[in-house]
Coordinates of C-alpha atoms in Angstrom, one line a residue:
M1 CA -146.2 116.6 21.9
E2 CA -149.9 116.6 21.0
N3 CA -150.9 114.2 23.8
N4 CA -150.9 116.2 27.1
Y5 CA -150.3 113.0 29.0
M6 CA -147.0 112.5 27.2
E7 CA -146.0 116.1 27.4
K8 CA -142.9 116.5 29.5
E9 CA -142.2 119.4 31.8
R10 CA -138.9 121.1 32.4
V11 CA -138.8 122.8 35.8
T12 CA -135.8 124.4 37.3
M13 CA -136.0 124.1 41.1
N14 CA -133.9 125.1 44.1
I15 CA -132.5 122.2 46.1
I16 CA -134.8 120.7 48.7
P17 CA -133.1 121.0 52.1
F18 CA -131.7 117.8 53.5
N19 CA -131.0 116.9 57.1
L20 CA -127.2 116.6 56.5
R21 CA -124.6 117.7 59.0
N22 CA -123.2 121.0 57.9
N23 CA -119.8 119.6 57.0
L24 CA -121.5 117.1 54.7
K25 CA -123.5 119.6 52.7
P26 CA -122.3 120.1 49.1
K27 CA -121.3 123.5 47.9
A28 CA -124.2 125.7 46.7
K29 CA -123.0 125.7 43.1
K30 CA -123.3 121.9 43.1
M31 CA -126.9 122.0 44.4
A32 CA -128.7 123.4 41.4
Y33 CA -130.6 120.8 39.3
E34 CA -133.3 120.5 36.7
I35 CA -136.2 118.1 36.7
I36 CA -137.7 116.5 33.6
Q37 CA -140.8 114.5 34.1
H38 CA -144.3 113.7 32.6
N39 CA -147.4 115.2 34.1
R40 CA -148.4 113.1 37.1
T41 CA -151.2 110.6 36.8
S42 CA -153.6 109.6 39.6
Q43 CA -152.0 106.2 40.0
K44 CA -149.5 106.2 42.8
P45 CA -146.4 104.1 42.1
L46 CA -145.7 101.0 44.2
V47 CA -141.9 101.2 44.2
S48 CA -139.4 104.0 43.5
I49 CA -136.1 103.0 41.9
I50 CA -133.2 105.4 42.4
T51 CA -130.2 105.4 40.0
P52 CA -127.3 108.0 40.2
I53 CA -125.4 108.3 36.9
F54 CA -122.3 109.9 35.6
N55 CA -120.9 109.4 32.1
N56 CA -122.4 106.0 31.5
E57 CA -123.5 106.1 27.9
K58 CA -122.1 102.6 27.4
N59 CA -124.0 100.7 30.0
I60 CA -127.1 102.8 30.8
H61 CA -129.3 101.2 28.1
H62 CA -129.0 97.8 29.8
T63 CA -129.6 99.3 33.2
V64 CA -132.8 101.2 32.2
E65 CA -134.2 98.4 30.1
S66 CA -133.9 96.0 33.1
V67 CA -136.2 98.3 35.0
L68 CA -138.7 98.9 32.2
N69 CA -139.0 95.1 31.6
Q70 CA -139.8 94.3 35.2
S71 CA -142.5 91.7 35.7
I72 CA -144.3 94.0 38.2
G73 CA -145.0 96.4 35.2
H74 CA -143.1 99.7 34.6
D75 CA -146.4 101.6 35.0
H76 CA -146.4 100.5 38.7
L77 CA -142.9 101.9 39.2
E78 CA -141.4 105.3 39.6
Y79 CA -137.9 105.3 38.1
I80 CA -135.8 108.3 39.2
L81 CA -132.5 108.8 37.4
I82 CA -130.2 111.5 38.7
D83 CA -127.5 112.5 36.3
D84 CA -124.5 113.9 38.2
G85 CA -123.1 116.3 35.6
S86 CA -122.4 113.8 32.7
T87 CA -120.4 115.2 29.8
D88 CA -120.9 112.4 27.4
N89 CA -124.2 111.3 25.6
T90 CA -125.8 110.0 28.8
R91 CA -128.3 112.8 29.1
N92 CA -129.6 112.6 25.5
I93 CA -130.2 108.8 26.1
L94 CA -132.1 109.5 29.3
I95 CA -134.3 112.2 27.6
K96 CA -135.3 109.8 24.9
Y97 CA -136.4 107.2 27.5
A98 CA -138.3 109.9 29.5
E99 CA -140.2 111.0 26.4
E100 CA -141.5 107.5 25.9
Y101 CA -142.1 106.3 29.5
P102 CA -144.2 108.3 31.9
S103 CA -142.8 106.3 34.9
I104 CA -139.4 108.0 34.4
T105 CA -138.3 111.1 36.3
L106 CA -135.0 112.7 35.5
A107 CA -132.9 115.1 37.6
F108 CA -130.0 116.8 35.9
L109 CA -127.4 118.3 38.3
K110 CA -125.7 121.4 37.1
S111 CA -122.2 120.0 38.0
N112 CA -120.7 116.9 39.3
T113 CA -120.8 116.3 43.1
G114 CA -118.1 113.6 43.1
T115 CA -120.2 111.2 45.2
P116 CA -123.3 109.1 44.7
A117 CA -124.6 110.3 48.0
F118 CA -126.2 113.6 47.0
P119 CA -127.9 112.1 43.9
R120 CA -129.3 109.2 46.0
N121 CA -130.5 111.7 48.7
L122 CA -132.1 113.8 46.0
G123 CA -133.8 110.7 44.6
M124 CA -135.2 109.7 48.0
E125 CA -136.5 113.3 48.4
L126 CA -138.3 113.1 45.0
A127 CA -139.7 109.6 45.6
T128 CA -143.4 109.3 46.1
S129 CA -143.9 105.6 46.6
P130 CA -144.0 103.6 49.9
Y131 CA -140.9 101.5 49.0
L132 CA -137.5 102.5 47.8
T133 CA -134.8 100.5 46.1
F134 CA -131.5 101.4 44.5
L135 CA -129.9 100.4 41.2
D136 CA -126.4 101.6 40.2
A137 CA -125.9 102.7 36.6
D138 CA -123.4 99.9 35.8
D139 CA -125.7 97.1 37.0
W140 CA -129.1 95.5 36.1
L141 CA -132.1 93.8 37.7
E142 CA -133.4 90.3 37.3
K143 CA -136.8 90.5 35.5
T144 CA -138.8 89.3 38.5
G145 CA -136.5 91.0 41.0
L146 CA -138.7 94.0 42.1
E147 CA -141.9 91.9 42.1
K148 CA -140.2 89.4 44.5
L149 CA -139.1 92.0 46.9
Y150 CA -142.3 94.0 46.8
S151 CA -144.4 90.8 47.4
V152 CA -142.4 89.9 50.5
L153 CA -142.8 93.4 52.1
E154 CA -146.5 93.4 51.3
E155 CA -146.9 89.9 52.7
T156 CA -145.0 90.5 55.9
G157 CA -145.2 94.2 56.6
D158 CA -141.4 94.0 57.4
D159 CA -139.2 97.0 57.2
Y160 CA -136.5 95.6 54.9
V161 CA -136.0 92.7 52.4
V162 CA -132.9 91.6 50.6
G163 CA -132.4 89.1 47.8
R164 CA -129.6 87.4 45.9
T165 CA -127.0 89.5 44.1
I166 CA -124.7 87.9 41.4
K167 CA -121.4 89.5 40.7
M168 CA -120.7 89.4 37.0
G169 CA -117.7 90.3 34.8
M170 CA -115.2 88.0 36.5
K171 CA -113.9 84.6 35.3
Q172 CA -116.8 83.0 37.0
P173 CA -120.1 84.6 38.4
K174 CA -120.2 84.8 42.1
V175 CA -123.0 85.0 44.7
M176 CA -122.4 88.2 46.8
A177 CA -123.0 88.0 50.6
E178 CA -124.5 84.6 50.8
H179 CA -126.0 85.3 54.2
E180 CA -128.5 87.6 52.4
S181 CA -130.0 84.9 50.2
C182 CA -129.1 81.4 51.4
I183 CA -132.6 80.8 52.8
D184 CA -136.0 82.4 52.8
R185 CA -136.5 84.2 56.1
R186 CA -139.6 86.1 57.2
S187 CA -140.1 88.7 59.9
V188 CA -136.8 88.0 61.8
S189 CA -134.8 90.4 63.9
P190 CA -131.7 91.9 62.1
S191 CA -129.6 90.6 65.0
S192 CA -130.5 87.0 64.2
I193 CA -128.3 87.1 61.0
P194 CA -124.7 87.4 62.3
H195 CA -123.3 89.1 59.2
I196 CA -126.3 91.3 58.3
F197 CA -124.1 94.4 58.5
H198 CA -121.6 93.0 56.0
H199 CA -121.7 93.7 52.3
L200 CA -124.1 96.7 52.4
G201 CA -123.9 98.0 48.9
P202 CA -127.1 99.5 47.4
R203 CA -128.2 96.3 45.7
A204 CA -131.0 93.8 45.9
R205 CA -132.7 95.6 48.8
M206 CA -136.1 97.2 49.3
I207 CA -136.8 99.6 52.2
K208 CA -139.7 101.7 53.5
S209 CA -139.8 105.4 52.6
S210 CA -141.6 106.1 55.9
I211 CA -138.6 104.9 58.0
V212 CA -136.2 107.0 55.9
K213 CA -138.3 110.1 56.5
K214 CA -139.1 109.4 60.2
H215 CA -135.4 109.1 61.1
N216 CA -134.1 111.6 58.6
L217 CA -131.7 109.0 57.1
T218 CA -129.4 110.2 54.4
F219 CA -126.2 109.0 52.6
P220 CA -123.2 110.9 54.0
E221 CA -121.3 112.7 51.2
M222 CA -118.2 110.6 50.8
K223 CA -116.7 108.9 47.7
Y224 CA -116.7 105.6 49.5
A225 CA -118.6 103.8 52.4
E226 CA -121.6 106.1 52.2
D227 CA -123.9 103.2 51.4
K228 CA -122.5 101.2 54.4
Q229 CA -123.3 104.0 56.8
F230 CA -126.8 104.5 55.4
F231 CA -127.9 100.8 55.4
I232 CA -126.4 100.1 58.9
D233 CA -128.3 103.2 60.1
Y234 CA -131.5 101.9 58.5
L235 CA -131.1 98.4 59.8
L236 CA -130.7 99.7 63.3
H237 CA -134.2 101.2 63.0
A238 CA -135.7 98.1 61.3
K239 CA -137.7 95.9 63.7
K240 CA -138.3 92.9 61.4
I241 CA -136.6 92.0 58.1
S242 CA -136.9 89.3 55.5
T243 CA -134.5 87.6 53.0
T244 CA -135.3 85.7 49.8
T245 CA -133.4 83.2 47.8
S246 CA -134.6 84.8 44.6
T247 CA -132.1 86.4 42.4
V248 CA -132.7 90.2 42.2
Y249 CA -129.6 92.0 41.1
Y250 CA -126.6 91.7 38.8
L251 CA -123.5 93.5 39.9
N252 CA -121.2 94.6 37.1
R253 CA -117.5 94.2 37.9
S254 CA -116.2 94.0 34.3
D255 CA -112.8 95.5 33.6
D256 CA -114.2 98.1 31.2
N257 CA -116.3 99.6 34.0
D258 CA -113.8 102.4 34.7
H259 CA -116.2 105.1 35.8
S260 CA -117.1 103.3 39.0
L261 CA -116.1 105.4 42.0
T262 CA -115.3 102.2 43.8
K263 CA -112.6 101.5 41.3
Q264 CA -111.4 105.1 41.2
T265 CA -110.9 105.4 45.0
N266 CA -107.6 104.0 46.3
V267 CA -107.5 101.8 49.4
L268 CA -106.0 104.5 51.7
K269 CA -108.8 107.0 50.7
K270 CA -111.3 104.2 51.3
M271 CA -109.9 103.6 54.7
H272 CA -110.2 107.2 55.7
C273 CA -113.8 107.1 54.7
N274 CA -114.2 104.0 56.8
M275 CA -112.7 105.8 59.7
K276 CA -115.4 108.5 59.4
V277 CA -118.1 105.7 59.5
M278 CA -116.4 104.2 62.6
H279 CA -116.4 107.6 64.4
Y280 CA -120.1 108.0 63.4
F281 CA -121.2 104.7 65.0
H282 CA -119.0 105.1 68.0
Q283 CA -121.1 108.1 68.8
K284 CA -124.4 106.3 68.5
K285 CA -126.2 104.5 71.3
M286 CA -126.8 100.8 70.4
E287 CA -127.9 97.7 72.1
P288 CA -124.8 95.7 73.1
E289 CA -125.5 92.8 70.7
L290 CA -126.1 95.2 67.8
K291 CA -123.0 97.2 68.7
Q292 CA -120.9 94.0 68.6
M293 CA -122.2 93.1 65.2
V294 CA -121.7 96.6 63.7
M295 CA -118.2 97.0 65.1
N296 CA -117.2 93.5 64.0
R297 CA -118.1 94.6 60.5
L298 CA -116.3 97.9 60.7
Y299 CA -113.1 96.5 62.3
E300 CA -112.8 92.9 61.2
F301 CA -114.2 93.2 57.7
D302 CA -113.0 96.8 56.8
C303 CA -109.8 97.1 58.8
F304 CA -108.5 93.6 58.5
N305 CA -110.1 91.7 55.7
Q306 CA -110.2 94.6 53.3
F307 CA -107.2 96.6 54.4
M308 CA -104.4 94.7 56.3
H309 CA -104.9 91.6 54.2
R310 CA -103.6 93.6 51.3
Y311 CA -100.5 94.9 53.0
Y312 CA -98.3 92.3 51.2
T313 CA -99.3 93.8 47.8
L314 CA -97.3 96.9 48.6
R315 CA -94.0 95.3 47.8
S316 CA -93.6 94.8 44.0
D317 CA -91.1 92.7 42.2
D318 CA -89.6 95.7 40.4
S319 CA -86.1 96.3 41.8
S320 CA -85.7 99.9 40.5
Y321 CA -84.9 102.5 43.1
R322 CA -88.0 104.6 42.2
I323 CA -90.5 101.8 42.6
K324 CA -88.9 100.5 45.8
T325 CA -89.0 103.9 47.3
K326 CA -92.6 104.4 46.2
D327 CA -93.5 101.0 47.8
F328 CA -91.7 101.9 51.0
F329 CA -93.8 105.1 51.5
K330 CA -97.0 103.2 50.7
R331 CA -96.2 100.7 53.4
I332 CA -95.5 103.6 55.8
A333 CA -98.9 105.2 55.0
Y334 CA -100.6 101.8 55.5
I335 CA -99.0 101.4 58.9
R336 CA -99.7 104.9 60.0
T337 CA -103.3 104.6 59.0
F338 CA -103.9 101.4 60.8
R339 CA -102.0 102.7 63.9
S340 CA -104.3 105.8 63.8
I341 CA -107.3 103.5 63.9
L342 CA -106.0 101.6 66.9
N343 CA -105.1 104.8 68.8
K344 CA -108.4 106.4 68.2
T345 CA -110.2 103.3 69.3
A346 CA -108.1 103.1 72.4
K347 CA -109.0 106.7 73.3
L348 CA -112.6 105.5 73.4
N349 CA -111.6 102.9 76.0
E350 CA -112.2 100.2 73.4
D351 CA -110.0 97.3 72.3
V352 CA -110.1 96.4 68.6
A353 CA -109.4 92.8 69.6
N354 CA -112.9 92.6 71.1
Y355 CA -114.4 93.1 67.7
V356 CA -112.3 90.5 65.8
N357 CA -113.3 86.9 65.5
E358 CA -111.0 85.3 62.9
P359 CA -107.8 83.8 64.4
I360 CA -105.7 85.0 61.5
N361 CA -106.8 88.6 62.2
H362 CA -105.9 88.2 65.9
I363 CA -102.4 87.1 64.8
C364 CA -102.2 90.2 62.5
Y365 CA -103.2 92.3 65.5
E366 CA -100.6 90.8 67.8
L367 CA -97.9 91.1 65.1
F368 CA -98.8 94.7 64.5
Q369 CA -98.6 95.6 68.2
K370 CA -95.1 94.0 68.2
K371 CA -94.2 96.0 65.0
Q372 CA -93.4 92.8 63.1
Y373 CA -94.7 94.2 59.8
K374 CA -92.6 91.9 57.7
K375 CA -94.3 88.9 59.3
I376 CA -97.7 90.4 58.5
E377 CA -96.6 90.7 54.9
E378 CA -95.5 87.1 54.8
L379 CA -98.6 85.8 56.5
F380 CA -101.1 87.4 54.1
K381 CA -99.0 86.8 51.0
W382 CA -99.1 83.1 51.9
H383 CA -102.8 83.2 52.8
K384 CA -103.8 84.8 49.5
E385 CA -101.4 83.2 47.0
E386 CA -100.9 79.6 48.3
K387 CA -103.8 77.9 46.7
I388 CA -103.0 74.4 48.1
K389 CA -102.6 74.8 51.8
Q390 CA -101.6 72.1 54.3
Y391 CA -103.8 71.3 57.3
V392 CA -103.6 69.4 60.6
I393 CA -106.4 68.0 62.7
K394 CA -106.1 67.6 66.4
K395 CA -109.0 66.6 68.8
N396 CA -111.6 67.3 66.1
K397 CA -110.2 70.8 65.5
A398 CA -108.6 71.9 62.2
C399 CA -105.7 74.3 61.6
M400 CA -103.9 75.7 58.6
I401 CA -100.1 75.3 58.7
S402 CA -98.7 78.7 58.1
P403 CA -95.1 79.7 57.2
L404 CA -94.7 81.5 60.5
M405 CA -92.9 80.0 63.5
E406 CA -94.7 79.3 66.8
P407 CA -96.9 80.6 68.3
Y408 CA -98.4 81.4 64.9
H409 CA -97.5 78.3 63.0
L410 CA -100.9 76.7 63.3
I411 CA -103.9 78.9 62.6
P412 CA -107.3 77.5 63.7
I413 CA -110.1 77.4 61.1
P414 CA -113.9 77.0 61.9
M415 CA -114.5 74.0 59.7
Y416 CA -112.6 71.5 57.5
A417 CA -113.9 68.9 55.0
E418 CA -112.0 66.4 52.9
V419 CA -112.8 63.3 50.8
I420 CA -111.4 60.0 52.0
K421 CA -112.8 57.9 49.1
I422 CA -115.5 57.9 46.5
Y423 CA -117.0 54.8 44.9
I424 CA -120.2 53.5 43.3
L425 CA -122.3 50.8 45.0
D426 CA -125.9 49.8 44.4
N427 CA -126.5 52.6 42.0
K428 CA -125.3 55.2 44.5
F429 CA -122.3 57.4 44.8
H430 CA -120.7 56.9 48.2
L431 CA -118.7 59.8 49.5
H432 CA -116.7 59.2 52.6
L433 CA -115.8 62.5 54.2
K434 CA -113.6 63.6 57.1
I435 CA -115.2 66.6 58.9
A436 CA -113.5 68.6 61.7
G437 CA -114.1 72.0 63.3
D438 CA -116.2 74.0 65.8
F439 CA -119.6 73.2 64.4
L440 CA -119.9 69.4 64.3
D441 CA -123.2 69.5 66.2
T442 CA -125.0 71.7 63.6
S443 CA -126.9 70.7 60.5
A444 CA -125.1 70.9 57.3
E445 CA -125.5 70.2 53.6
L446 CA -123.5 69.4 50.4
L447 CA -124.0 72.1 47.8
F448 CA -123.5 71.5 44.1
R449 CA -123.3 74.9 42.3
D450 CA -122.9 75.4 38.5
R451 CA -119.7 77.4 37.9
K452 CA -121.2 79.4 35.1
A453 CA -124.9 79.7 36.0
I454 CA -124.8 79.9 39.8
D455 CA -128.6 80.0 40.2
N456 CA -128.4 76.4 39.0
E457 CA -127.6 74.6 42.3
F458 CA -128.6 71.5 44.2
S459 CA -128.1 70.5 47.8
V460 CA -128.6 67.5 50.0
K461 CA -129.1 67.8 53.8
L462 CA -126.7 66.1 56.2
S463 CA -127.5 65.3 59.8
A464 CA -125.1 66.4 62.5
V465 CA -121.7 65.5 61.1
S466 CA -119.2 63.1 62.6
F467 CA -115.5 63.6 62.8
E468 CA -114.7 59.9 62.4
N469 CA -116.4 59.2 59.1
A470 CA -119.4 60.9 57.4
V471 CA -120.8 58.8 54.6
V472 CA -123.0 60.5 52.1
K473 CA -125.0 58.2 49.8
L474 CA -126.3 59.9 46.7
P475 CA -128.5 57.8 44.3
I476 CA -127.5 58.2 40.7
S477 CA -131.2 59.1 40.0
W478 CA -130.7 62.2 42.2
F479 CA -128.4 63.7 39.6
Q480 CA -130.9 63.4 36.7
P481 CA -131.9 67.1 36.9
F482 CA -128.3 68.2 36.7
S483 CA -127.5 70.0 33.4
S484 CA -124.3 69.4 31.4
T485 CA -121.7 71.6 33.1
V486 CA -119.1 71.6 35.9
Y487 CA -120.3 71.9 39.5
S488 CA -118.2 73.1 42.4
I489 CA -119.0 71.1 45.5
F490 CA -119.1 72.8 49.0
F491 CA -119.7 71.7 52.5
R492 CA -122.2 74.4 53.8
Y493 CA -123.0 74.8 57.5
K494 CA -124.7 77.3 59.8
E495 CA -127.0 78.3 56.9
Y496 CA -124.5 80.2 54.7
H497 CA -120.9 79.4 55.7
K498 CA -119.4 77.2 53.0
I499 CA -116.0 75.6 52.4
H500 CA -114.6 73.6 49.5
I501 CA -114.3 69.8 50.0
L502 CA -110.6 69.0 49.7
I503 CA -108.8 66.0 48.3
P504 CA -105.4 66.5 49.8
H505 CA -103.6 63.2 49.2
S506 CA -104.7 61.7 45.9
K507 CA -106.4 62.5 42.6
A508 CA -109.9 61.2 42.9
K509 CA -111.7 60.2 39.8
V510 CA -115.0 58.2 39.8
Q511 CA -117.2 58.0 36.7
F512 CA -120.7 56.7 35.9
T513 CA -122.3 56.8 32.5
D514 CA -126.0 56.4 31.9
K515 CA -127.9 58.9 29.7
K516 CA -125.4 61.3 31.0
K517 CA -121.8 60.9 32.2
Y518 CA -121.1 61.9 35.8
L519 CA -117.5 62.4 36.7
F520 CA -116.2 63.3 40.2
Y521 CA -112.7 64.6 39.9
T522 CA -110.0 66.6 41.6
T523 CA -109.4 70.2 40.5
N524 CA -105.9 71.8 40.2
H525 CA -106.4 73.2 43.7
H526 CA -107.1 69.8 45.2
Q527 CA -110.9 70.4 45.5
L528 CA -113.7 68.1 44.7
A529 CA -115.8 68.9 41.6
L530 CA -118.4 67.2 39.4
K531 CA -118.5 67.3 35.6
V532 CA -121.8 66.3 33.9
E533 CA -121.8 65.6 30.2

């Protein structure tokens, strides 16, 4: 090109050494790469965005454009894209972007490493800005996302900030990890957010380069769980963190996203990666409170919620000998894997039960110790597939009625909410609710969330709730800002825990028509909803 500023350089470089354990370093032949970038300008970027890519010609335009169109201005950004040996048209697409935008740096690996870890580590090594964020090649950013995160870190000086992620590509969009974005927090301790170590994918977060370098933090080279280990490690070094309610990130979980390593890695291989992460953190010295939180994530979330809860899926309806035999050996592998986790934990003089909070998981643990695997299968099949469960309330406590016999017939749940009646009086909707559970003395709210555009939500605060009869009076004028759509209605407590409000015994239907029509009704799953037309 005639303009030297727009002239790109191709430089073949040896790999920069990383502080990875020897058994995690990739083979030498996978380490060679080529850099394509513009001549550097005197302006230092504010934020570095790191995207690993492999064979993503279909989605990469949307991903890159979401960075280039950021409200903070792409000239203030350093966008590092690491292609992990693509064999489709991805590299040609990236080169065209690099020719046009000086903020883009490309790294082309000579061959595929089989994990996003090495590309992300390389991206962090190449980054020159004070802040880092990550964007996977299937996903995209909200236009103001990076500006929101950057402004929070500049305002507070905190070590970490996270915003809202919306999972797309499913029947309905979904907010990921609501604890990360339910309220605006500034300069709080990581330990003040009980689930801060849950859902630690590389999304909607911004961190400090200086902390990464000071503590030699890297992604371990695994096909799965590498992001979890990295961000837990980082949060253990973070003194103060922030959260924002602003939407930052859109997570693509569409059916045609087949190149995702998360989709390609089966659950047993994922569990073996998780076991490596468990071993890693068992070796680290942590404050007791932080250790409890980290281990709760690794055991309750990964071993129970994401692993044992799926045990029932290993018995298909196909009655052929081949399929039945295949299912049998899968169940054996599941049992051996979970047994291995329990045994390795016991050798550390630790009891898995100490890191489990949910009653249904304690039941699973007891049944497993008794080798009652069929009951585990029955329990989680019911829990997943029975959409209209039965409940019982005793002494202000609520329980699900399970299909198992005593002592597992009644399973305690933290909170329960149901509608007794709804009516209109004095231009107000009156909702009579029955509330039961462990957190009756905490503040709560009713949350109305648009099923299609989940950033469109409204809430009303409730005082400490009463078991006997909580009456919520909502003026019809309060609903005027509601757009025409269907709203799910939740009872939300302790900042980010939410449950559907049930209508177990009757089909509620209350309607008011003004300039709009407001219809409270019962869904097919016996849940309260609002339709605005």
